[in-house]
Short mmCIF file of C-alpha atoms in Angstrom, two decimals:
data_model
loop_
_atom_site.label_atom_id
_atom_site.label_comp_id
_atom_site.label_asym_id
_atom_site.label_seq_id
_atom_site.Cartn_x
_atom_site.Cartn_y
_atom_site.Cartn_z
CA MET A 960 77.93 79.89 53.07
CA LYS A 961 77.85 76.31 51.94
CA LYS A 962 74.14 76.12 52.72
CA ALA A 963 73.44 79.32 50.80
CA ILE A 964 75.23 78.01 47.71
CA CYS A 965 73.43 74.69 47.99
CA LEU A 966 70.12 76.52 48.31
CA MET A 967 70.72 78.39 45.06
CA LEU A 968 71.78 75.21 43.28
CA ALA A 969 68.75 73.38 44.64
CA ALA A 970 66.46 76.15 43.50
CA ALA A 971 67.90 76.01 40.00
CA LEU A 972 67.44 72.23 39.89
CA VAL A 973 63.84 72.45 41.03
CA ALA A 974 63.10 75.04 38.35
CA ALA A 975 64.38 72.65 35.72
CA LEU A 976 62.23 69.79 37.00
CA VAL A 977 58.92 71.36 38.03
CA PRO A 978 57.24 74.75 37.81
CA ALA A 979 56.95 74.96 41.58
CA LEU A 980 60.10 77.02 41.88
CA MET A 981 60.64 79.15 38.80
CA LEU A 982 64.08 80.75 39.01
CA THR A 983 65.77 83.02 36.56
CA ALA A 984 69.51 83.56 36.98
CA SER A 985 71.97 85.77 35.15
CA ALA A 986 75.31 87.38 35.64
CA ALA A 987 73.72 90.34 37.37
CA THR A 988 75.00 91.30 40.78
CA ASP A 989 71.64 92.21 42.34
CA GLU A 990 70.26 89.99 45.08
CA PHE A 991 68.36 86.78 44.63
CA PRO A 992 64.94 86.86 46.40
CA LEU A 993 65.04 84.38 49.28
CA ILE A 994 61.43 83.51 50.15
CA GLU A 995 61.13 82.45 53.78
CA SER A 996 57.33 82.58 54.19
CA ALA A 997 54.98 81.63 51.36
CA PRO A 998 51.18 81.97 51.03
CA LYS A 999 49.32 79.11 52.72
CA ASN A 1000 46.73 76.76 51.21
CA VAL A 1001 43.91 78.06 53.37
CA CYS A 1002 40.24 77.06 53.23
CA TRP A 1003 38.25 80.29 53.56
CA PRO A 1004 34.57 80.41 54.52
CA GLU A 1005 32.57 81.67 51.56
CA GLY A 1006 31.91 85.41 51.67
CA THR A 1007 34.96 86.24 53.78
CA MET A 1008 38.13 88.00 52.76
CA ALA A 1009 40.96 85.74 51.63
CA ALA A 1010 44.39 87.18 52.43
CA TYR A 1011 47.85 86.00 51.35
CA GLN A 1012 51.38 87.20 52.02
CA CYS A 1013 54.83 86.37 50.65
CA VAL A 1014 57.90 87.31 52.74
CA CYS A 1015 61.55 87.39 51.66
CA SER A 1016 64.29 87.19 54.27
CA ASN A 1017 66.40 89.74 52.40
CA ASP A 1018 63.56 92.22 51.87
CA LYS A 1019 62.12 92.94 55.30
CA GLY A 1020 60.82 96.31 54.15
CA HIS A 1021 59.11 94.77 51.11
CA GLU A 1022 60.50 97.54 48.92
CA LYS A 1023 63.57 95.95 47.39
CA PHE A 1024 61.74 93.45 45.16
CA SER A 1025 58.55 93.49 43.10
CA TYR A 1026 55.71 91.07 44.00
CA ASN A 1027 53.40 89.90 41.17
CA TRP A 1028 50.30 87.74 41.75
CA PHE A 1029 48.54 85.46 39.25
CA ILE A 1030 45.49 83.15 39.20
CA THR A 1031 44.77 80.25 36.84
CA PHE A 1032 41.04 80.03 36.05
CA ASP A 1033 39.48 77.59 33.57
CA GLY A 1034 42.93 76.66 32.32
CA LYS A 1035 44.15 80.22 31.67
CA GLU A 1036 46.37 82.41 33.82
CA TYR A 1037 45.38 86.00 34.63
CA PRO A 1038 47.24 88.74 36.50
CA ILE A 1039 45.85 90.08 39.76
CA GLY A 1040 46.43 93.75 40.35
CA VAL A 1041 48.60 95.39 37.69
CA GLY A 1042 47.44 94.19 34.24
CA SER A 1043 44.13 92.82 35.44
CA LYS A 1044 41.08 93.61 33.27
CA SER A 1045 37.51 94.05 34.42
CA THR A 1046 36.43 91.43 31.85
CA ASP A 1047 38.63 88.68 33.27
CA PRO A 1048 36.25 85.78 34.13
CA TRP A 1049 37.62 85.03 37.59
CA ARG A 1050 36.71 88.56 38.84
CA LYS A 1051 33.00 87.80 39.11
CA TYR A 1052 33.71 85.60 42.13
CA VAL A 1053 35.35 88.43 44.06
CA ASP A 1054 33.91 91.75 45.21
CA PHE A 1055 35.74 94.77 43.80
CA SER A 1056 33.12 97.35 44.76
CA GLY A 1057 34.52 98.20 48.16
CA GLY A 1058 38.05 98.69 46.90
CA MET A 1059 39.34 95.97 49.21
CA THR A 1060 40.41 93.54 46.50
CA GLY A 1061 43.89 94.03 45.14
CA THR A 1062 47.59 93.93 45.99
CA ILE A 1063 49.85 96.16 48.04
CA GLY A 1064 53.48 95.08 47.90
CA ASN A 1065 53.79 91.55 49.16
CA VAL A 1066 50.12 91.18 50.25
CA LEU A 1067 47.06 90.04 48.23
CA TRP A 1068 43.40 90.55 49.30
CA LEU A 1069 40.35 88.93 47.69
CA ASP A 1070 37.20 90.39 49.23
CA LYS A 1071 34.03 88.28 49.66
CA VAL A 1072 35.50 85.31 47.86
CA GLN A 1073 33.02 82.85 46.31
CA LYS A 1074 33.09 79.08 45.81
CA GLY A 1075 33.55 79.63 42.09
CA LEU A 1076 37.28 80.17 42.78
CA ASP A 1077 37.64 77.06 44.93
CA GLY A 1078 40.66 75.08 43.79
CA SER A 1079 42.12 77.77 41.54
CA LEU A 1080 45.92 77.65 41.23
CA MET A 1081 47.68 80.80 42.43
CA ARG A 1082 51.26 81.96 42.20
CA CYS A 1083 53.43 84.79 43.48
CA THR A 1084 56.62 85.75 41.66
CA VAL A 1085 59.17 87.88 43.50
CA SER A 1086 61.67 89.64 41.24
CA SER A 1087 64.78 91.75 41.49
CA LYS A 1088 66.22 93.40 38.40
CA THR A 1089 67.40 90.17 36.81
CA GLN A 1090 66.45 87.33 39.16
CA SER A 1091 63.17 85.93 40.39
CA SER A 1092 61.64 83.28 42.62
CA THR A 1093 58.10 81.86 42.43
CA VAL A 1094 55.87 79.98 44.85
CA TYR A 1095 52.53 78.28 44.12
CA PHE A 1096 49.42 77.71 46.23
CA ARG A 1097 45.69 77.07 45.80
CA ILE A 1098 42.73 79.08 46.95
CA MET A 1099 40.15 77.01 48.84
CA VAL A 1100 36.61 78.16 49.56
CA GLY A 1101 34.27 76.27 51.90
CA ASP A 1102 30.83 76.75 53.35
CA SER A 1103 30.01 80.09 54.86
CA THR A 1104 29.23 78.38 58.17
CA MET A 1105 32.86 77.32 58.64
CA PHE A 1106 35.05 78.86 61.25
CA SER A 1107 37.87 81.13 60.16
CA PRO A 1108 40.88 79.02 59.15
CA PRO A 1109 43.73 78.48 61.61
CA ASP A 1110 46.99 80.28 61.02
CA ILE A 1111 50.03 78.17 60.13
CA THR A 1112 53.72 78.89 59.59
CA ALA A 1113 56.13 76.58 57.81
CA PRO A 1114 59.52 76.72 56.05
CA VAL A 1115 59.62 77.14 52.27
CA PHE A 1116 62.96 75.79 51.03
CA VAL A 1117 65.16 73.33 52.91
CA THR A 1118 68.50 72.07 51.59
CA CYS A 1119 70.47 69.24 53.15
CA ASP A 1120 73.16 66.71 52.35
CA GLN A 1121 72.39 63.11 51.57
CA GLY A 1122 71.89 61.20 54.81
CA GLU A 1123 71.69 64.37 56.92
CA ASP A 1124 69.23 64.34 59.80
CA ILE A 1125 66.76 67.23 59.40
CA THR A 1126 63.45 68.13 61.05
CA LEU A 1127 60.58 70.05 59.45
CA THR A 1128 58.59 72.11 61.94
CA VAL A 1129 55.27 73.96 61.63
CA SER A 1130 53.07 75.77 64.10
CA GLY A 1131 49.36 76.53 64.01
CA LYS A 1132 46.93 78.53 66.08
CA PRO A 1133 43.21 79.40 65.86
CA THR A 1134 42.30 82.75 64.34
CA SER A 1135 39.27 84.99 64.87
CA GLY A 1136 36.92 85.87 62.04
CA ASN A 1137 33.19 85.77 61.42
CA VAL A 1138 32.55 83.34 64.25
CA THR A 1139 31.55 83.93 67.84
CA GLU A 1140 33.35 80.94 69.31
CA ILE A 1141 36.83 79.68 68.51
CA LYS A 1142 37.65 76.12 69.46
CA ASP A 1143 41.23 75.62 70.59
CA PHE A 1144 41.64 72.04 69.44
CA ILE A 1145 44.53 71.84 66.97
CA THR A 1146 45.60 68.67 65.17
CA TYR A 1147 48.26 68.18 62.51
CA GLN A 1148 48.71 65.86 59.55
CA TRP A 1149 51.76 65.66 57.30
CA TYR A 1150 51.52 65.02 53.55
CA GLU A 1151 53.86 64.37 50.67
CA SER A 1152 53.39 65.22 47.02
CA PRO A 1153 55.13 64.37 43.74
CA ASP A 1154 55.15 68.08 42.83
CA TYR A 1155 54.32 71.57 44.06
CA ASP A 1156 50.52 71.14 43.83
CA ILE A 1157 48.63 70.85 47.11
CA TYR A 1158 45.89 68.95 45.24
CA ASN A 1159 48.28 66.03 44.72
CA ILE A 1160 49.18 65.52 48.35
CA LYS A 1161 48.89 62.16 50.06
CA ALA A 1162 48.85 61.59 53.82
CA ILE A 1163 52.06 60.16 55.25
CA ILE A 1164 51.27 57.07 57.28
CA ASP A 1165 53.91 54.85 58.84
CA GLY A 1166 52.23 51.56 59.65
CA ASP A 1167 49.33 52.32 61.96
CA ASP A 1168 50.78 55.66 63.06
CA THR A 1169 49.88 58.84 61.22
CA HIS A 1170 52.46 61.60 61.24
CA ASN A 1171 50.33 64.11 63.06
CA GLY A 1172 52.65 66.26 65.12
CA LYS A 1173 54.22 69.65 64.66
CA THR A 1174 57.44 68.08 63.40
CA TYR A 1175 58.38 65.59 60.73
CA LYS A 1176 61.71 64.00 59.85
CA PRO A 1177 61.83 63.32 56.10
CA ASP A 1178 63.87 60.55 54.55
CA THR A 1179 67.12 61.98 53.13
CA SER A 1180 68.82 58.73 52.17
CA GLU A 1181 68.48 59.44 48.45
CA PRO A 1182 69.32 62.69 46.66
CA GLY A 1183 66.51 64.56 44.90
CA THR A 1184 63.73 67.13 45.31
CA TYR A 1185 60.86 66.34 47.67
CA PHE A 1186 57.60 68.15 48.45
CA TYR A 1187 55.83 68.15 51.80
CA ALA A 1188 52.90 69.96 53.38
CA CYS A 1189 51.21 69.93 56.74
CA GLY A 1190 47.49 70.28 57.39
CA VAL A 1191 46.30 72.08 60.50
CA PHE A 1192 42.78 71.38 61.72
CA ASP A 1193 40.90 73.37 64.33
CA GLY A 1194 37.80 71.86 65.95
CA GLU A 1195 36.54 68.54 67.29
CA GLY A 1196 34.51 65.88 65.55
CA GLU A 1197 33.87 65.15 61.88
CA PRO A 1198 33.91 66.99 59.66
CA MET A 1199 36.54 69.40 60.96
CA ALA A 1200 35.16 72.85 61.55
CA ASN A 1201 37.99 74.64 59.71
CA TYR A 1202 41.42 73.85 58.35
CA SER A 1203 44.48 75.13 56.52
CA TYR A 1204 47.35 73.56 54.65
CA SER A 1205 50.81 74.95 54.87
CA ASN A 1206 52.68 76.16 51.86
CA MET A 1207 54.44 73.40 49.98
CA ILE A 1208 57.75 72.71 51.67
CA ILE A 1209 60.43 71.95 49.09
CA VAL A 1210 63.28 69.79 50.40
CA GLU A 1211 66.37 69.45 48.24
CA VAL A 1212 68.61 66.50 49.19
CA LEU A 1213 72.05 66.93 47.67
CA GLU A 1214 74.05 63.92 46.60
CA LYS A 1215 76.71 63.01 49.09
CA VAL A 1216 80.07 64.12 47.83
CA GLU A 1217 83.18 62.11 48.62
CA ASN A 1218 86.46 63.92 49.16
CA VAL A 1219 89.18 62.21 47.14
CA SER A 1220 92.38 64.20 47.65
CA MET A 1221 93.76 67.70 48.05
CA GLU A 1222 96.81 69.58 46.82
CA VAL A 1223 98.35 73.01 47.30
CA THR A 1224 98.31 74.81 43.95
CA TYR A 1225 99.71 78.08 45.33
CA MET A 1226 101.94 78.33 48.40
CA PRO A 1227 101.15 80.99 51.00
CA ASN A 1228 102.87 84.35 50.70
CA LYS A 1229 104.82 83.72 53.89
CA THR A 1230 106.91 80.57 54.18
CA GLU A 1231 109.54 81.68 56.73
CA TYR A 1232 108.68 82.35 60.36
CA TYR A 1233 110.26 83.27 63.65
CA VAL A 1234 109.86 80.99 66.63
CA GLY A 1235 106.61 81.95 68.36
CA GLU A 1236 104.82 83.22 65.24
CA SER A 1237 101.54 81.77 63.91
CA PHE A 1238 100.93 80.25 60.49
CA ASP A 1239 99.53 82.69 57.92
CA PRO A 1240 97.64 81.06 54.99
CA LYS A 1241 97.16 84.30 53.05
CA GLY A 1242 97.81 83.79 49.34
CA MET A 1243 97.55 79.99 49.57
CA VAL A 1244 95.21 78.09 47.24
CA VAL A 1245 94.28 74.48 48.01
CA ARG A 1246 92.40 72.38 45.48
CA VAL A 1247 90.16 69.67 46.91
CA TRP A 1248 89.29 66.88 44.48
CA ARG A 1249 85.83 65.45 45.09
CA SER A 1250 83.61 62.85 43.53
CA ASP A 1251 81.67 65.60 41.76
CA GLY A 1252 84.65 67.68 40.63
CA TYR A 1253 86.95 69.95 42.59
CA LEU A 1254 86.80 72.85 44.99
CA ASP A 1255 89.42 75.61 45.32
CA LEU A 1256 89.91 76.98 48.83
CA LYS A 1257 91.69 80.33 49.01
CA ASP A 1258 93.58 81.94 51.90
CA GLY A 1259 92.90 78.97 54.18
CA LYS A 1260 89.11 79.17 53.92
CA ASP A 1261 87.38 76.16 55.52
CA LEU A 1262 90.77 74.64 56.44
CA LYS A 1263 92.26 73.71 59.80
CA PHE A 1264 95.99 73.88 60.52
CA GLU A 1265 98.35 71.88 62.73
CA PRO A 1266 100.31 73.41 64.32
CA VAL A 1267 98.79 76.85 64.53
CA SER A 1268 102.04 78.42 65.83
CA PHE A 1269 105.73 77.41 65.85
CA SER A 1270 107.61 76.72 69.09
CA LYS A 1271 110.95 75.48 67.74
CA GLU A 1272 113.33 76.37 64.95
CA GLY A 1273 114.10 74.37 61.82
CA GLU A 1274 111.96 73.06 58.98
CA GLN A 1275 108.41 72.49 60.15
CA LYS A 1276 105.53 70.55 58.59
CA VAL A 1277 102.14 72.26 58.55
CA LYS A 1278 99.18 69.92 58.14
CA LEU A 1279 96.27 71.33 56.12
CA ILE A 1280 92.99 69.62 57.00
CA TYR A 1281 89.71 69.72 55.08
CA GLU A 1282 86.92 67.59 56.54
CA ASP A 1283 88.24 64.00 56.33
CA ILE A 1284 91.35 64.55 54.15
CA ASN A 1285 94.62 66.44 54.61
CA THR A 1286 97.95 67.36 53.06
CA GLU A 1287 101.16 69.04 54.25
CA ILE A 1288 103.46 71.90 53.34
CA THR A 1289 106.93 72.74 54.70
CA VAL A 1290 107.95 76.11 56.12
CA LYS A 1291 111.18 77.37 57.67
CA VAL A 1292 111.29 78.53 61.28
CA VAL A 1293 114.22 80.52 62.66
CA LYS A 1294 114.98 81.87 66.10
CA LYS A 1295 114.61 85.61 66.30
CA THR A 1296 117.61 87.46 67.76
CA VAL A 1297 116.33 88.98 70.96
CA ALA A 1298 118.45 90.65 73.62
CA PRO A 1299 118.49 88.68 76.87
CA PRO A 1300 116.50 90.11 79.75
CA LYS A 1301 118.26 92.63 81.97
CA ILE A 1302 118.45 91.48 85.57
CA THR A 1303 118.02 94.54 87.79
CA GLU A 1304 118.04 92.82 91.19
CA GLN A 1305 120.09 89.75 92.10
CA PRO A 1306 119.04 87.23 94.76
CA LYS A 1307 120.88 87.59 98.09
CA GLY A 1308 121.86 84.68 100.29
CA GLY A 1309 123.41 84.54 103.75
CA THR A 1310 123.71 82.50 106.92
CA PHE A 1311 120.52 81.75 108.81
CA LYS A 1312 119.57 79.88 111.96
CA LEU A 1313 117.06 77.08 111.58
CA GLY A 1314 113.63 78.55 112.11
CA THR A 1315 114.47 81.77 110.24
CA GLU A 1316 112.94 82.16 106.75
CA CYS A 1317 115.11 83.19 103.82
CA THR A 1318 113.53 84.94 100.80
CA LEU A 1319 115.33 84.97 97.45
CA ARG A 1320 114.17 87.55 94.92
CA VAL A 1321 115.13 88.36 91.34
CA LYS A 1322 113.96 91.28 89.19
CA ALA A 1323 114.38 91.62 85.43
CA GLU A 1324 113.05 93.61 82.48
CA SER A 1325 112.69 93.16 78.71
CA SER A 1326 110.86 94.97 75.91
CA ASP A 1327 110.86 91.99 73.54
CA GLY A 1328 108.32 89.69 75.16
CA GLU A 1329 106.99 88.21 78.36
CA LEU A 1330 109.29 87.12 81.18
CA SER A 1331 109.28 83.71 82.81
CA TYR A 1332 111.33 82.40 85.73
CA GLN A 1333 112.90 79.10 86.75
CA TRP A 1334 114.93 78.53 89.93
CA TYR A 1335 117.80 76.03 90.25
CA GLN A 1336 119.82 74.68 93.17
CA GLN A 1337 123.31 73.22 93.53
CA GLU A 1338 124.71 71.42 96.54
CA ASN A 1339 128.43 71.09 97.19
CA GLY A 1340 130.09 68.93 94.57
CA LYS A 1341 126.84 68.12 92.77
CA GLU A 1342 125.30 69.20 89.48
CA LYS A 1343 122.83 72.05 89.27
CA THR A 1344 119.23 70.79 89.28
CA LEU A 1345 115.90 72.38 88.40
CA ILE A 1346 113.52 73.06 91.29
CA PRO A 1347 109.99 71.92 90.35
CA ASP A 1348 107.24 74.56 90.59
CA ALA A 1349 109.76 77.30 91.43
CA THR A 1350 108.67 79.59 88.59
CA ALA A 1351 108.08 82.95 90.25
CA GLN A 1352 110.25 85.97 90.94
CA ILE A 1353 110.46 84.98 94.60
CA TYR A 1354 111.65 81.66 95.98
CA ILE A 1355 111.77 80.60 99.64
CA PRO A 1356 114.23 77.72 100.06
CA PRO A 1357 113.57 74.92 102.54
CA GLN A 1358 115.30 75.13 105.90
CA THR A 1359 117.87 72.38 105.68
CA GLU A 1360 121.07 72.42 107.73
CA GLY A 1361 124.01 72.97 105.43
CA GLU A 1362 124.96 75.12 102.45
CA ILE A 1363 123.12 75.26 99.08
CA SER A 1364 123.62 77.60 96.12
CA TYR A 1365 120.54 78.99 94.30
CA SER A 1366 120.15 80.82 90.98
CA CYS A 1367 117.29 81.82 88.66
CA VAL A 1368 117.10 81.66 84.85
CA VAL A 1369 114.95 84.50 83.46
CA SER A 1370 113.59 83.85 79.94
CA VAL A 1371 111.94 86.04 77.30
CA THR A 1372 109.04 84.19 75.64
CA ALA A 1373 107.18 85.09 72.45
CA GLY A 1374 104.29 83.01 71.13
CA GLY A 1375 104.89 80.44 73.84
CA ALA A 1376 108.54 79.88 72.83
CA VAL A 1377 111.74 80.99 74.61
CA VAL A 1378 113.67 83.46 72.45
CA SER A 1379 116.36 84.58 74.92
CA GLU A 1380 117.37 84.10 78.54
CA ALA A 1381 119.76 85.21 81.28
CA GLU A 1382 120.83 83.62 84.55
CA SER A 1383 121.08 85.45 87.83
CA ALA A 1384 124.07 85.40 90.12
CA SER A 1385 124.23 82.53 92.59
CA ALA A 1386 123.00 83.10 96.12
CA ILE A 1387 124.51 80.86 98.79
CA VAL A 1388 122.17 80.03 101.64
CA ARG A 1389 123.63 78.42 104.77
CA TYR A 1390 121.43 77.12 107.57
CA GLU A 1391 122.97 76.40 111.02
CA ALA A 1392 121.51 74.87 114.15
CA GLU A 1393 121.23 76.92 117.39
CA GLU A 1394 124.33 76.41 119.78
CA THR A 1395 123.71 74.87 123.26
CA THR A 1396 126.35 75.32 126.22
CA ALA A 1397 126.58 72.92 129.26
CA PRO A 1398 126.60 74.70 132.73
CA ASP A 1399 130.12 75.14 134.47
CA THR A 1400 130.14 73.32 137.82
CA THR A 1401 133.81 74.15 138.74
CA SER A 1402 134.57 77.03 141.18
CA PRO A 1403 136.85 79.46 139.38
CA ASP A 1404 138.92 80.19 142.63
CA THR A 1405 139.75 76.57 143.58
CA THR A 1406 143.26 75.22 142.89
CA ALA A 1407 145.20 72.21 144.10
CA GLU A 1408 147.82 74.42 145.77
CA ASP A 1409 145.21 76.02 148.01
CA THR A 1410 144.30 72.66 149.56
CA PRO A 1411 146.65 71.16 152.17
CA ALA A 1412 147.37 67.48 151.99
CA ALA A 1413 145.31 65.34 154.29
CA THR A 1414 147.27 63.41 156.93
CA THR A 1415 145.66 60.74 159.04
CA GLY A 1416 146.65 57.96 161.32
CA ALA A 1417 149.50 57.46 163.83
CA ASP A 1418 152.16 58.70 161.46
CA ALA A 1419 150.43 61.94 160.80
CA THR A 1420 152.82 64.88 160.79
CA VAL A 1421 151.81 67.95 162.65
CA PRO A 1422 152.40 71.03 160.55
CA ASP A 1423 154.71 73.77 161.82
CA THR A 1424 152.64 76.22 163.78
CA SER A 1425 155.35 78.73 164.46
CA GLU A 1426 154.33 82.29 163.80
CA PRO A 1427 156.10 85.59 163.41
CA ALA A 1428 156.81 87.48 166.62
CA GLY A 1429 153.86 88.98 168.24
CA THR A 1430 151.46 86.70 166.48
CA THR A 1431 150.19 83.25 167.27
CA GLY A 1432 147.47 81.43 165.43
CA ALA A 1433 145.81 78.16 164.99
CA GLN A 1434 144.18 76.41 162.02
CA THR A 1435 140.83 75.10 162.94
CA ALA A 1436 138.15 73.08 161.30
CA ASP A 1437 134.51 73.19 162.04
CA ALA A 1438 132.41 70.14 162.60
CA ASP A 1439 130.64 70.65 159.25
CA GLY A 1440 133.91 70.15 157.38
CA THR A 1441 134.71 73.80 156.87
CA GLY A 1442 137.80 75.32 158.38
CA SER A 1443 138.99 78.70 159.65
CA ASP A 1444 142.24 80.34 160.67
CA THR A 1445 141.84 82.09 164.05
CA PHE A 1446 144.53 84.59 164.99
CA VAL A 1447 144.95 85.70 168.66
CA PRO A 1448 147.07 88.88 169.01
CA GLY A 1449 149.83 89.34 171.68
CA ASP A 1450 150.94 86.75 174.18
CA ASP A 1451 147.60 85.12 174.36
CA LYS A 1452 148.44 81.48 173.86
CA THR A 1453 144.87 80.35 173.98
CA SER A 1454 143.51 79.01 170.73
CA ALA A 1455 139.85 78.49 170.41
CA ILE A 1456 138.62 75.98 167.87
CA GLY A 1457 136.18 77.61 165.59
CA GLY A 1458 136.99 80.96 167.21
CA GLN A 1459 134.91 80.24 170.27
CA ASP A 1460 137.60 81.07 172.87
CA GLY A 1461 139.43 83.99 171.51
CA LYS A 1462 138.98 86.96 169.24
CA SER A 1463 138.36 85.73 165.73
CA SER A 1464 139.73 87.99 163.02
CA LYS A 1465 139.52 85.89 159.95
CA ALA A 1466 138.18 82.49 158.78
CA MET A 1467 139.51 80.92 155.64
CA ILE A 1468 139.11 77.35 154.58
CA ILE A 1469 139.26 76.52 150.89
CA VAL A 1470 137.52 73.30 149.99
CA LEU A 1471 137.83 71.33 146.76
CA ALA A 1472 134.80 71.16 144.44
CA SER A 1473 134.54 67.41 144.88
CA VAL A 1474 132.35 66.57 147.83
CA ALA A 1475 134.25 63.40 148.72
CA GLY A 1476 137.59 65.18 148.49
CA ALA A 1477 136.32 68.05 150.58
CA MET A 1478 135.31 65.72 153.35
CA VAL A 1479 138.71 64.00 153.48
CA VAL A 1480 140.66 67.22 153.34
CA GLY A 1481 138.44 68.81 155.97
CA VAL A 1482 138.90 65.94 158.40
CA GLY A 1483 142.67 65.91 157.86
CA VAL A 1484 143.03 69.60 158.46
CA THR A 1485 140.88 69.42 161.58
CA ILE A 1486 143.10 66.69 163.10
CA ALA A 1487 146.26 68.60 162.29
CA VAL A 1488 144.96 71.80 163.81
CA LEU A 1489 143.85 70.07 166.99
CA ALA A 1490 147.26 68.44 167.42
CA ALA A 1491 149.04 71.75 166.95
CA ALA A 1492 146.85 73.42 169.51
CA ALA A 1493 147.59 70.73 172.08
CA LYS A 1494 151.33 71.11 171.60
CA LYS A 1495 151.15 74.84 172.05
CA LYS A 1496 149.46 74.51 175.40
CA LYS A 1497 152.28 72.22 176.58
CA GLY A 1498 154.96 74.43 175.18
CA VAL A 1499 156.00 71.95 172.57
CA LYS A 1500 157.27 73.41 169.32
#
């Protein structure tokens, strides 16, 4: 938009300085013709048809505007097409007999052009109802033996700021015509001119280097209107076989404008916001004071804002930025009353063995914004602490022996700010280690009372071996330390150690769990049993 305005201003300035760009402006609302392709300064071989075209970017169908062509001959301007008279002197150098000379819309044809028109100044004026734009060019006529001129395209109007880096670009290519061979050797040469006239051009040479490429970077250090053209030559050797000059390229360098200050002349319609809302500049007018006057910017046009949205309540400063200057306004931000989220599923804890995974889950719902989650933990006697990166609905606590309480805060966010929140119930998670039991090496049937005292030596007392009537018995001990009671029924007084001599009915020796104790007790019992058996045989009681 800025470029379009500058282009119109530049066009008006050029019209005031030189006749190259004749602009007529009024308060009418119809469109201004924007010429994007102008007729070229082409050198035509004598006797060929010279053709020219003017193209407007906002009239692609060539029906919106009117196109009027004129030629200056012997110091006087004559119309071509509408208004042209058969007695006009320039007409004798063009063939009208075949009906090929004339204009159709934005195109001009001059059939079998003669050298008598060489150098004549031409113009095309494009008009809407109340506005017009004009471009100038010259008709060039060379020898009939020349090749057809190369085609060339170039910009027409270029507007830039002072000091801005711009590049002018053209392109050329050979064209067919009344020749049998087209050489494809294209060279370029850039020219500058004090005005619109191609006859006043001068080659641009920088030291020993001629600007002879497709592009050229003009000097924009000083404001003003500058004219450039590029020549395109097709063919080797001297003189060049054929050539064309581009249309005159008009470059308007605008004076650099310094921004001085800015102020808000009208506050925006909205000055109070909820947390999470974005700044709305509608209704605001900001006046920017510049070195060339001032500029009013409405509804935030061409401005940047900091911040764009509000994440906390209270009075907030909004910075308004335009290019390299800025100012501030103050708005009020309040927290919107939003119902806290409804927690529909609470996390569940429990007691777990190490190696078993515990999963805590919370579910919530809200119709006032997006939900976010944050888990916390609390150990016995300590403060509740936030768990980093635990921001999902599900949390799997680490397996650490002991008891820890977990809870989740569910928040409703709008515009990146928290507007309400609710905390879940606490879930207590207890981790315990697996229990390990040592093996029991004690016989469950062994008691001290079951084991007779061991008696050894000369003072050993022989236990009483008397038995109830009809029964005699003897306590015996085997050589391996085990013992047995052998009962012999009736009058049989014979006792067999280990049950070898009589009828064994039962063997019962109870040994202590301790190996050493078992050996001592076993030996003692064996001695006592042997002594008792000996006494029985002798009749000693």
